[in-house]
mmCIF file of N, CA and C in Angstrom:
data_model
loop_
_atom_site.group_PDB
_atom_site.id
_atom_site.type_symbol
_atom_site.label_atom_id
_atom_site.label_comp_id
_atom_site.label_asym_id
_atom_site.label_seq_id
_atom_site.Cartn_x
_atom_site.Cartn_y
_atom_site.Cartn_z
ATOM 1 N N MET A 10 57.528 87.375 67.190
ATOM 2 C CA MET A 10 56.648 87.281 65.926
ATOM 3 C C MET A 10 56.334 85.700 65.790
ATOM 4 N N VAL A 11 54.956 85.766 65.275
ATOM 5 C CA VAL A 11 54.376 84.286 65.104
ATOM 6 C C VAL A 11 54.097 84.261 63.783
ATOM 7 N N VAL A 12 54.337 83.285 62.946
ATOM 8 C CA VAL A 12 53.893 83.068 61.703
ATOM 9 C C VAL A 12 52.855 81.999 61.510
ATOM 10 N N ARG A 13 51.573 82.362 60.973
ATOM 11 C CA ARG A 13 50.564 81.415 60.888
ATOM 12 C C ARG A 13 50.061 81.319 59.370
ATOM 13 N N ASP A 14 49.560 80.248 58.945
ATOM 14 C CA ASP A 14 49.220 79.767 57.658
ATOM 15 C C ASP A 14 48.012 79.266 57.558
ATOM 16 N N THR A 15 46.892 79.890 57.195
ATOM 17 C CA THR A 15 45.533 79.084 57.091
ATOM 18 C C THR A 15 45.636 78.353 55.733
ATOM 19 N N LEU A 16 45.454 77.022 55.813
ATOM 20 C CA LEU A 16 45.643 76.338 54.566
ATOM 21 C C LEU A 16 44.393 76.427 53.606
ATOM 22 N N PRO A 17 44.430 76.550 52.459
ATOM 23 C CA PRO A 17 43.240 76.702 51.598
ATOM 24 C C PRO A 17 42.396 75.332 51.692
ATOM 25 N N ALA A 18 41.089 75.520 51.463
ATOM 26 C CA ALA A 18 40.135 74.268 51.506
ATOM 27 C C ALA A 18 40.606 73.205 50.525
ATOM 28 N N GLY A 19 40.613 72.041 50.735
ATOM 29 C CA GLY A 19 40.748 70.976 49.791
ATOM 30 C C GLY A 19 42.344 70.239 49.734
ATOM 31 N N VAL A 20 43.224 71.080 50.137
ATOM 32 C CA VAL A 20 44.442 70.663 50.301
ATOM 33 C C VAL A 20 44.617 69.556 51.547
ATOM 34 N N THR A 21 45.924 68.751 51.324
ATOM 35 C CA THR A 21 45.993 67.587 52.433
ATOM 36 C C THR A 21 47.467 68.302 52.977
ATOM 37 N N PHE A 22 47.656 68.385 54.122
ATOM 38 C CA PHE A 22 48.875 68.729 54.809
ATOM 39 C C PHE A 22 49.924 67.522 54.772
ATOM 40 N N VAL A 23 50.974 68.129 54.293
ATOM 41 C CA VAL A 23 52.189 67.018 54.335
ATOM 42 C C VAL A 23 53.422 67.301 55.223
ATOM 43 N N SER A 24 53.705 68.357 55.312
ATOM 44 C CA SER A 24 54.872 69.001 56.261
ATOM 45 C C SER A 24 54.969 70.275 56.404
ATOM 46 N N ALA A 25 55.658 70.734 57.418
ATOM 47 C CA ALA A 25 56.145 72.070 57.559
ATOM 48 C C ALA A 25 57.575 72.171 58.142
ATOM 49 N N ASP A 26 58.367 72.993 57.606
ATOM 50 C CA ASP A 26 59.738 73.059 58.065
ATOM 51 C C ASP A 26 59.794 74.079 59.412
ATOM 52 N N ASN A 27 60.865 73.997 59.938
ATOM 53 C CA ASN A 27 61.258 74.900 61.162
ATOM 54 C C ASN A 27 60.216 74.484 62.326
ATOM 55 N N LEU A 28 59.981 73.218 62.567
ATOM 56 C CA LEU A 28 58.946 72.797 63.712
ATOM 57 C C LEU A 28 57.643 73.448 63.575
ATOM 58 N N GLY A 29 57.096 73.711 62.230
ATOM 59 C CA GLY A 29 55.775 74.146 62.095
ATOM 60 C C GLY A 29 54.695 72.812 62.325
ATOM 61 N N THR A 30 53.619 73.388 63.020
ATOM 62 C CA THR A 30 52.745 72.266 63.244
ATOM 63 C C THR A 30 51.382 72.467 62.949
ATOM 64 N N LEU A 31 50.650 71.621 62.744
ATOM 65 C CA LEU A 31 49.068 71.835 61.988
ATOM 66 C C LEU A 31 48.197 71.452 63.219
ATOM 67 N N SER A 32 47.217 72.548 63.214
ATOM 68 C CA SER A 32 46.237 72.359 64.305
ATOM 69 C C SER A 32 44.930 72.945 63.540
ATOM 70 N N GLY A 33 43.854 71.942 63.103
ATOM 71 C CA GLY A 33 42.764 72.319 62.251
ATOM 72 C C GLY A 33 43.237 72.280 61.095
ATOM 73 N N ASN A 34 43.063 73.453 60.248
ATOM 74 C CA ASN A 34 43.593 73.724 58.982
ATOM 75 C C ASN A 34 44.568 74.844 59.129
ATOM 76 N N VAL A 35 45.134 75.144 60.273
ATOM 77 C CA VAL A 35 46.196 76.200 60.488
ATOM 78 C C VAL A 35 47.667 75.800 60.733
ATOM 79 N N VAL A 36 48.484 75.953 60.058
ATOM 80 C CA VAL A 36 50.152 75.797 60.357
ATOM 81 C C VAL A 36 50.557 76.880 61.204
ATOM 82 N N THR A 37 51.234 76.608 62.371
ATOM 83 C CA THR A 37 51.703 77.510 63.183
ATOM 84 C C THR A 37 53.272 77.192 63.397
ATOM 85 N N TRP A 38 54.020 78.307 63.176
ATOM 86 C CA TRP A 38 55.558 78.168 63.684
ATOM 87 C C TRP A 38 55.889 78.686 64.836
ATOM 88 N N PRO A 39 56.853 78.259 65.534
ATOM 89 C CA PRO A 39 57.480 78.632 66.959
ATOM 90 C C PRO A 39 57.611 80.182 66.642
ATOM 91 N N ALA A 40 57.557 81.139 67.686
ATOM 92 C CA ALA A 40 57.915 82.551 67.646
ATOM 93 C C ALA A 40 59.198 82.637 67.476
ATOM 94 N N VAL A 41 59.607 83.818 66.614
ATOM 95 C CA VAL A 41 60.915 84.269 66.314
ATOM 96 C C VAL A 41 61.018 85.472 67.132
ATOM 97 N N ALA A 42 62.166 85.454 67.814
ATOM 98 C CA ALA A 42 62.454 86.602 68.702
ATOM 99 C C ALA A 42 62.583 87.780 68.217
ATOM 100 N N SER A 43 63.245 87.985 67.065
ATOM 101 C CA SER A 43 63.540 89.360 66.257
ATOM 102 C C SER A 43 63.959 88.973 64.751
ATOM 103 N N VAL A 44 63.607 89.941 63.938
ATOM 104 C CA VAL A 44 64.076 89.995 62.650
ATOM 105 C C VAL A 44 64.743 91.341 62.445
ATOM 106 N N ALA A 45 66.058 91.347 62.011
ATOM 107 C CA ALA A 45 66.648 92.579 61.723
ATOM 108 C C ALA A 45 65.834 93.522 60.908
ATOM 109 N N ASN A 46 66.001 94.690 61.054
ATOM 110 C CA ASN A 46 65.342 95.856 60.109
ATOM 111 C C ASN A 46 65.957 95.603 58.612
ATOM 112 N N GLY A 47 64.738 95.248 57.938
ATOM 113 C CA GLY A 47 65.026 94.998 56.423
ATOM 114 C C GLY A 47 65.133 93.411 56.200
ATOM 115 N N GLY A 48 65.297 92.691 57.292
ATOM 116 C CA GLY A 48 65.458 91.379 57.137
ATOM 117 C C GLY A 48 64.254 90.531 56.839
ATOM 118 N N SER A 49 64.363 89.041 56.597
ATOM 119 C CA SER A 49 63.219 88.374 56.508
ATOM 120 C C SER A 49 63.360 86.986 56.799
ATOM 121 N N ILE A 50 62.586 86.247 57.136
ATOM 122 C CA ILE A 50 62.479 84.715 57.331
ATOM 123 C C ILE A 50 61.882 84.182 56.378
ATOM 124 N N THR A 51 62.000 82.804 56.161
ATOM 125 C CA THR A 51 61.223 81.988 55.107
ATOM 126 C C THR A 51 60.702 80.663 56.103
ATOM 127 N N ARG A 52 59.445 80.530 55.685
ATOM 128 C CA ARG A 52 58.876 79.156 56.153
ATOM 129 C C ARG A 52 58.297 78.486 54.940
ATOM 130 N N THR A 53 58.359 77.286 55.169
ATOM 131 C CA THR A 53 57.634 76.359 53.804
ATOM 132 C C THR A 53 56.819 75.321 54.584
ATOM 133 N N VAL A 54 55.574 75.457 53.748
ATOM 134 C CA VAL A 54 54.752 74.256 54.092
ATOM 135 C C VAL A 54 54.434 73.340 52.745
ATOM 136 N N ILE A 55 54.322 72.259 52.862
ATOM 137 C CA ILE A 55 54.158 71.023 51.864
ATOM 138 C C ILE A 55 52.697 70.813 51.852
ATOM 139 N N VAL A 56 51.997 70.808 50.885
ATOM 140 C CA VAL A 56 50.526 70.223 50.782
ATOM 141 C C VAL A 56 50.562 69.337 49.491
ATOM 142 N N THR A 57 49.521 68.600 49.481
ATOM 143 C CA THR A 57 48.872 67.862 48.389
ATOM 144 C C THR A 57 47.806 68.715 47.964
ATOM 145 N N ALA A 58 47.915 69.095 46.539
ATOM 146 C CA ALA A 58 46.665 69.923 46.175
ATOM 147 C C ALA A 58 45.521 69.211 45.372
ATOM 148 N N PRO A 59 44.278 69.558 45.311
ATOM 149 C CA PRO A 59 43.449 68.736 44.450
ATOM 150 C C PRO A 59 43.709 68.546 43.049
ATOM 151 N N ALA A 60 43.346 67.783 42.226
ATOM 152 C CA ALA A 60 43.643 67.562 40.975
ATOM 153 C C ALA A 60 43.207 68.665 40.130
ATOM 154 N N THR A 61 42.167 69.420 40.264
ATOM 155 C CA THR A 61 41.713 70.525 39.586
ATOM 156 C C THR A 61 41.365 71.685 40.362
ATOM 157 N N GLY A 62 41.369 73.014 39.929
ATOM 158 C CA GLY A 62 40.917 74.047 40.545
ATOM 159 C C GLY A 62 42.108 74.862 40.687
ATOM 160 N N THR A 63 41.860 76.138 41.421
ATOM 161 C CA THR A 63 42.900 77.070 41.616
ATOM 162 C C THR A 63 42.848 77.276 43.207
ATOM 163 N N LEU A 64 44.014 77.483 43.686
ATOM 164 C CA LEU A 64 44.339 77.496 45.117
ATOM 165 C C LEU A 64 45.050 78.845 45.464
ATOM 166 N N VAL A 65 44.423 79.603 46.273
ATOM 167 C CA VAL A 65 45.227 80.840 46.767
ATOM 168 C C VAL A 65 45.591 80.531 48.397
ATOM 169 N N ASN A 66 46.709 80.894 48.682
ATOM 170 C CA ASN A 66 47.212 80.722 50.021
ATOM 171 C C ASN A 66 48.152 82.028 50.516
ATOM 172 N N VAL A 67 47.511 82.541 51.696
ATOM 173 C CA VAL A 67 48.036 83.510 52.106
ATOM 174 C C VAL A 67 48.447 83.434 53.521
ATOM 175 N N ALA A 68 49.680 83.721 54.166
ATOM 176 C CA ALA A 68 50.260 83.474 55.200
ATOM 177 C C ALA A 68 50.428 84.898 55.816
ATOM 178 N N ARG A 69 50.132 85.185 57.340
ATOM 179 C CA ARG A 69 50.080 86.255 58.036
ATOM 180 C C ARG A 69 51.158 86.210 59.188
ATOM 181 N N VAL A 70 51.870 87.242 59.305
ATOM 182 C CA VAL A 70 52.676 87.439 60.610
ATOM 183 C C VAL A 70 52.121 88.462 61.570
ATOM 184 N N ASN A 71 52.252 88.152 62.909
ATOM 185 C CA ASN A 71 52.000 88.967 63.845
ATOM 186 C C ASN A 71 52.866 89.015 65.032
ATOM 187 N N SER A 72 53.040 90.500 65.461
ATOM 188 C CA SER A 72 54.023 90.549 66.466
ATOM 189 C C SER A 72 53.467 91.612 67.539
ATOM 190 N N THR A 73 53.924 91.226 68.722
ATOM 191 C CA THR A 73 53.736 92.249 69.873
ATOM 192 C C THR A 73 54.489 93.540 69.856
ATOM 193 N N SER A 74 55.529 93.676 68.953
ATOM 194 C CA SER A 74 56.320 94.837 68.754
ATOM 195 C C SER A 74 55.544 95.570 67.556
ATOM 196 N N ALA A 75 55.685 96.932 68.056
ATOM 197 C CA ALA A 75 55.017 97.880 67.089
ATOM 198 C C ALA A 75 55.763 97.566 65.610
ATOM 199 N N ASP A 76 54.772 97.680 64.637
ATOM 200 C CA ASP A 76 55.307 97.663 63.137
ATOM 201 C C ASP A 76 54.757 98.875 62.380
ATOM 202 N N PRO A 77 55.791 99.744 62.032
ATOM 203 C CA PRO A 77 55.590 100.960 61.321
ATOM 204 C C PRO A 77 54.674 100.677 60.014
ATOM 205 N N ASP A 78 55.083 99.374 59.381
ATOM 206 C CA ASP A 78 54.482 99.211 57.914
ATOM 207 C C ASP A 78 53.834 97.891 58.203
ATOM 208 N N THR A 79 52.586 97.801 58.338
ATOM 209 C CA THR A 79 51.847 96.547 58.260
ATOM 210 C C THR A 79 51.598 95.909 56.948
ATOM 211 N N THR A 80 51.797 96.736 55.872
ATOM 212 C CA THR A 80 51.404 96.459 54.658
ATOM 213 C C THR A 80 52.109 95.245 53.903
ATOM 214 N N ASN A 81 53.325 94.882 54.663
ATOM 215 C CA ASN A 81 54.148 93.827 54.182
ATOM 216 C C ASN A 81 54.135 92.640 55.033
ATOM 217 N N ASN A 82 53.101 92.499 55.791
ATOM 218 C CA ASN A 82 52.810 91.257 56.875
ATOM 219 C C ASN A 82 52.332 90.151 56.232
ATOM 220 N N ASN A 83 51.987 90.315 55.197
ATOM 221 C CA ASN A 83 51.027 89.156 54.295
ATOM 222 C C ASN A 83 52.164 88.646 53.142
ATOM 223 N N GLY A 84 52.258 87.301 53.179
ATOM 224 C CA GLY A 84 52.824 86.708 52.009
ATOM 225 C C GLY A 84 51.949 85.562 51.232
ATOM 226 N N SER A 85 52.227 85.387 50.060
ATOM 227 C CA SER A 85 51.433 84.379 49.213
ATOM 228 C C SER A 85 52.518 83.539 48.522
#
């Protein structure tokens, strides 16, 4: 499974944990082989936000394995 986070316009990337790397405005973390049924993983990205305005950030997970419930693949 691969986790990608497209950064909102106007933010400045500072860092990402767990070997996350920035390319363009997308942070990508190395693939995770598996997550136990009902399990979770956490990935953190740090940015500098603009002085004003509202930011919305949504990350997405994709996997080559079948996922019977894709409604929980987005996080914010």
